[in-house]
Every structure is written in structure tokens, then in C-alpha cells.
Coordinates of C-alpha atoms in Angstrom, one line a residue:
M212 CA -10.0 59.1 38.1
K213 CA -9.7 55.5 36.9
K214 CA -7.4 54.2 34.7
F215 CA -9.1 53.5 31.3
I216 CA -8.3 49.8 29.5
Q217 CA -8.5 48.5 26.2
D218 CA -7.8 44.7 24.9
Y219 CA -6.4 43.8 21.9
T220 CA -5.3 40.7 20.0
I221 CA -2.3 41.0 18.0
G222 CA -3.2 40.7 14.6
S223 CA -1.0 40.1 11.5
Y224 CA -1.4 43.8 10.1
H225 CA 0.1 44.6 13.4
T226 CA 3.1 42.3 12.7
N227 CA 6.9 42.9 11.2
Q228 CA 8.3 40.2 9.6
Y229 CA 9.5 38.6 13.1
A230 CA 5.6 38.1 13.8
K231 CA 6.4 40.5 16.5
A232 CA 3.9 43.7 17.3
S233 CA 5.9 46.4 15.5
V234 CA 6.7 49.5 17.7
T235 CA 4.3 51.9 14.9
S236 CA 1.4 49.4 15.6
L237 CA 1.8 49.8 19.4
F238 CA 2.3 53.1 19.4
N239 CA -1.2 53.6 17.3
M240 CA -3.0 50.9 19.7
M241 CA -1.7 53.9 22.2
L242 CA -3.0 57.0 20.7
E243 CA -5.8 55.3 20.1
A244 CA -6.9 54.0 23.8
A245 CA -5.5 58.1 24.7
W246 CA -8.4 59.4 22.3
K247 CA -11.1 57.2 23.9
H248 CA -10.1 57.9 27.5
A249 CA -10.4 61.8 26.3
Q250 CA -13.6 61.2 25.3
V251 CA -14.9 59.4 28.2
M252 CA -13.4 62.7 29.9
D253 CA -15.2 65.2 27.7
W254 CA -12.0 66.3 26.3
G255 CA -11.9 64.6 23.3
Y256 CA -11.7 65.2 19.7
D257 CA -15.5 66.0 19.7
N258 CA -15.5 67.9 22.5
L259 CA -12.5 70.4 21.7
K260 CA -13.6 70.7 17.8
L261 CA -17.1 72.2 19.0
N262 CA -14.8 74.7 21.4
N263 CA -12.2 75.6 18.5
M264 CA -9.8 73.4 20.2
F265 CA -7.5 70.2 19.0
W266 CA -5.3 67.6 20.9
V267 CA -1.5 67.8 19.6
L268 CA 1.1 65.2 21.0
S269 CA 4.3 67.0 22.2
R270 CA 6.5 65.1 23.8
V271 CA 6.8 60.7 24.5
Y272 CA 8.8 58.7 25.9
F273 CA 8.7 54.6 25.8
E274 CA 10.7 51.7 27.7
F275 CA 10.3 48.2 25.7
E276 CA 10.3 45.4 28.2
R277 CA 8.7 42.8 24.9
Y278 CA 7.0 43.1 21.9
P279 CA 4.1 41.0 21.7
D280 CA 3.8 38.2 19.3
W281 CA 1.2 37.7 16.7
Q282 CA -2.1 36.6 18.0
E283 CA -1.1 37.5 21.7
E284 CA -3.9 38.8 23.9
I285 CA -2.4 42.1 24.8
T286 CA -4.4 45.4 27.4
I287 CA -3.1 48.8 27.5
N288 CA -3.6 51.0 30.7
T289 CA -3.9 54.5 30.5
W290 CA -4.1 57.2 32.8
S291 CA -4.1 61.2 33.5
A292 CA -0.6 62.0 34.9
G293 CA -1.6 65.5 36.1
T294 CA -0.9 69.0 34.2
D295 CA 1.6 71.5 34.8
G296 CA -0.9 74.5 33.7
M297 CA 1.1 74.5 30.2
Y298 CA 0.9 70.1 29.3
A299 CA -1.4 67.4 30.2
Y300 CA 0.4 64.3 30.9
R301 CA -0.5 60.5 30.3
E302 CA 1.0 57.6 31.0
F303 CA 0.5 53.8 29.6
I304 CA 1.5 50.4 30.5
L305 CA 0.6 47.8 27.9
E306 CA 0.6 44.2 29.7
G307 CA 0.3 40.8 28.6
A308 CA -1.6 37.8 29.0
Q309 CA -0.3 37.2 32.6
K310 CA 0.1 40.8 33.6
E311 CA 3.8 41.3 32.9
V312 CA 4.6 44.3 31.8
L313 CA 5.4 44.3 28.0
L314 CA 6.0 48.1 27.6
K315 CA 6.1 51.4 30.1
A316 CA 5.3 55.2 28.4
S317 CA 4.8 58.8 29.8
S318 CA 3.5 61.6 26.9
A319 CA 2.8 65.6 27.0
W320 CA -0.1 66.6 25.0
L321 CA -0.6 70.4 24.3
I322 CA -4.3 71.9 23.5
L323 CA -4.0 74.6 20.4
D324 CA -6.6 76.9 19.3
V325 CA -7.8 76.0 16.0
E326 CA -7.4 79.5 14.8
T327 CA -4.3 81.2 16.4
K328 CA -2.4 78.0 16.9
R329 CA -1.7 79.6 20.2
I330 CA -1.5 77.0 23.4
V331 CA -4.2 76.7 26.0
R332 CA -3.3 77.0 29.1
L333 CA -4.7 74.3 31.3
R334 CA -4.4 75.9 35.0
E335 CA -7.4 76.4 35.8
F336 CA -8.5 73.1 34.5
M337 CA -6.1 71.1 37.1
D338 CA -8.7 69.2 39.0
T339 CA -9.6 68.2 35.2
F340 CA -6.3 65.9 35.0
P341 CA -5.7 64.7 38.0
R342 CA -2.5 62.2 38.6
L343 CA -4.1 58.7 39.5
N344 CA -2.9 57.9 43.1
E345 CA 0.9 59.2 42.2
L346 CA 1.3 55.7 40.0
Q347 CA 4.1 57.0 37.4
A348 CA 4.8 54.3 34.8
C349 CA 8.3 55.6 34.0
R350 CA 9.7 58.8 34.1
N351 CA 8.0 62.2 31.9
P352 CA 9.6 62.7 28.5
K353 CA 12.1 65.4 28.1
R354 CA 13.4 67.8 26.1
I355 CA 15.6 66.8 22.9
K356 CA 17.6 69.5 21.2
A357 CA 17.8 69.5 17.7
S358 CA 21.0 68.9 15.5
K359 CA 22.0 71.7 13.1
L360 CA 20.9 71.2 9.2
S361 CA 22.7 69.2 7.1
E362 CA 23.5 69.7 3.1
G363 CA 22.7 66.6 0.9
L364 CA 19.9 65.6 2.8
S365 CA 17.1 64.1 0.7
Y366 CA 13.7 65.1 0.9
R367 CA 10.4 63.0 0.4
P368 CA 6.7 64.5 0.5
V369 CA 4.0 64.4 2.8
L370 CA 1.3 62.5 0.9
F371 CA -2.3 62.3 1.8
S372 CA -1.7 58.9 3.4
D373 CA 0.5 60.9 6.0
L374 CA -2.4 63.2 7.4
D375 CA -4.3 62.7 10.1
V376 CA -7.9 63.9 11.4
N377 CA -6.1 67.6 12.1
K378 CA -4.8 67.8 8.1
H379 CA -0.9 67.2 10.1
F380 CA 1.9 64.7 8.9
N381 CA 0.8 61.6 11.4
S382 CA 2.5 61.3 14.8
V383 CA 3.5 58.1 13.9
K384 CA 4.3 58.9 10.5
Y385 CA 7.5 60.8 12.0
L386 CA 8.8 57.4 13.4
E387 CA 8.7 55.5 10.5
R388 CA 10.5 57.7 8.4
V389 CA 13.5 57.7 10.9
L390 CA 13.0 53.7 11.1
D391 CA 12.9 53.7 7.2
R392 CA 16.1 55.8 7.4
L393 CA 17.7 53.5 9.4
G394 CA 17.5 50.7 7.1
I395 CA 16.9 46.7 7.1
D396 CA 19.7 45.4 7.3
F397 CA 19.8 47.7 10.9
L398 CA 16.7 46.7 11.8
N399 CA 17.2 43.1 11.1
Q400 CA 19.9 42.9 14.0
Y401 CA 18.3 45.6 16.6
E402 CA 15.4 46.4 17.7
L403 CA 14.2 49.7 20.1
A404 CA 15.0 49.2 23.8
S405 CA 13.7 53.0 24.5
L406 CA 12.5 55.9 22.3
E407 CA 11.9 59.3 22.8
I408 CA 10.2 61.9 20.6
N409 CA 9.4 65.8 20.4
Y410 CA 7.2 67.4 18.2
L411 CA 8.4 70.7 17.4
K412 CA 6.6 71.8 14.3
E413 CA 3.3 70.7 12.3
G414 CA 3.8 69.1 9.0
M415 CA 1.3 69.6 6.4
A416 CA 0.7 68.4 3.1
G417 CA 3.2 68.8 0.4
D418 CA 5.6 69.9 2.8
Q419 CA 9.1 68.5 2.0
L420 CA 11.0 66.5 5.0
A421 CA 14.1 65.1 5.3
V422 CA 16.1 62.7 7.9
D423 CA 18.9 63.7 9.4
T424 CA 20.7 61.3 11.8
E425 CA 23.6 61.5 13.8
K426 CA 25.1 58.0 15.7
L427 CA 25.9 58.7 19.6
D428 CA 27.2 55.8 20.0
D429 CA 27.0 51.8 19.1
L430 CA 23.8 51.8 19.9
H431 CA 22.3 55.3 20.6
Y432 CA 21.2 57.6 17.9
K433 CA 20.0 61.2 17.4
S434 CA 17.3 61.9 14.2
T435 CA 16.0 65.3 13.2
I436 CA 13.2 65.7 10.9
F437 CA 13.9 69.2 8.7
R438 CA 11.3 70.6 6.5
E439 CA 13.2 72.1 2.9
S440 CA 11.0 75.3 2.7
D441 CA 12.3 77.0 5.8
G442 CA 15.1 74.5 7.0
L443 CA 13.4 74.3 10.6
P444 CA 13.2 71.0 12.3
L445 CA 9.7 69.6 12.7
C446 CA 10.7 66.9 15.1
C447 CA 13.4 65.3 17.1
M448 CA 14.0 61.4 18.2
D449 CA 16.3 60.3 20.8
T450 CA 16.6 56.2 20.1
H451 CA 18.3 53.0 22.1
W452 CA 19.2 49.7 20.6
R453 CA 19.5 46.2 21.4
A454 CA 20.3 42.9 19.6
R455 CA 17.1 41.2 17.9
E456 CA 16.7 38.0 19.3
A457 CA 16.8 35.4 16.6

């Protein structure tokens, strides 16, 4: 099993107002690299669809060293990091043109049955998802405990533009909502140093969602996204921040 390597040039549509690649653009690039590698492994979207199965991202953890600049050449390296029989683990390292590490990430994925939505166990496929030479980009993502539902939250609907190919609220859209909830003034002062996400339930078209954010200390926040109809948490995030360079 080899690494999958994908080169990108940071375009204007990848950047924020500081001419740096946004965290959501980098997240999307990494997910695309993961899908492409799964296709190469014959475990991609098309292959699973033939057997009434699909991939879902369950957990992910990021460590940000530096955000690439507009027009910068970057390389995403991703590889299989094994399976424990339920999760299939995948890791990422994003490098700059001089091979310096810009970002490290680890993710945990599930395969679900299209009809029952039950988890497909991977114990019999241990050889299909080997760990690459015991290489580890960073620690595996951990479980985040959801907050209790607060009163007076502001709910917004899941719209057409929020849906992915599985007709679910897109993984990156959860992050966008959390960032928007923190606000422009906060994001002008701080950038993410690390990010951890747990996806708990599927958001669907028409769901009304709200973000509840708790400040744990000056640069550490926990956010939970709730669904109005049943009060259930769909996603939890743990975010650590650092001062944005002038």
C-alpha cells in the first residue's frame, strides 16, 4: 500500500481575506484526495454504491502549522492507517513547495448500509486497510462529549447548497456554521491551531440546525450543532486557537 499524492495550487477561490488558504478549502481538498485514493483501492464511492454501501466521515483531527498562501504550490499526502474492525483510519500530511509540513491530520471513517444505515464491520477486510509502515501523521481523533441542549438557540435550515452526493449535510458545512457563529471580529483576531470534529448524526434537507458554543478557556472552545426537531446533537467540535499574524 502506497501513499496517494495530490498536488494543488492555491487559487483565489481557496483563500480568505488574508490571501491564505481557508481551513474549509484545505478540508475539502483533503476529502477529495481521500475519495480519489479510495477509488484507487477499489473502495471508492462507485464501488460501494454497487453493493448498497457508502462511506461517512466519523471523526477527524487537524494540527495546523501554517496556512498556505494564495498561488502557493502544495502537496497532499494521504494513506490508509489501518482498521480496528469498525473504523477505517486515514492520515494526511500537507506539504509546501520545500517539503515543509503545513498541516497534519488523522481521520476515522465508517461504511454504512444504504438501506439500514447500519455499520458494515471491517474485520474481514483487515488486509485491505493496512497501516503504511506504521507511519503516523498525528494522534487519532478522540471522542468529544456533546453539550446539553441550551434554550434560545437560533436555528437555520439545511439548504440545497449544503447537501453532498449522499444527500446529507456536507461535512465541511458543519465547520462553516461553527466559524460563522464565532463571528468576523473573532476570526480577524485568531486562526485555528488545532481542530477536532465528531460527526454523530446525519443532517438532511429541511432540518433546522443551531450551533451552541462554549468557551472553555481563552483560546479553547467546544461547539455542538443541534437539530431542532428532536433536540439531538449532530456534530461536536473542539477548537484551539492562536493569534492571527498581522
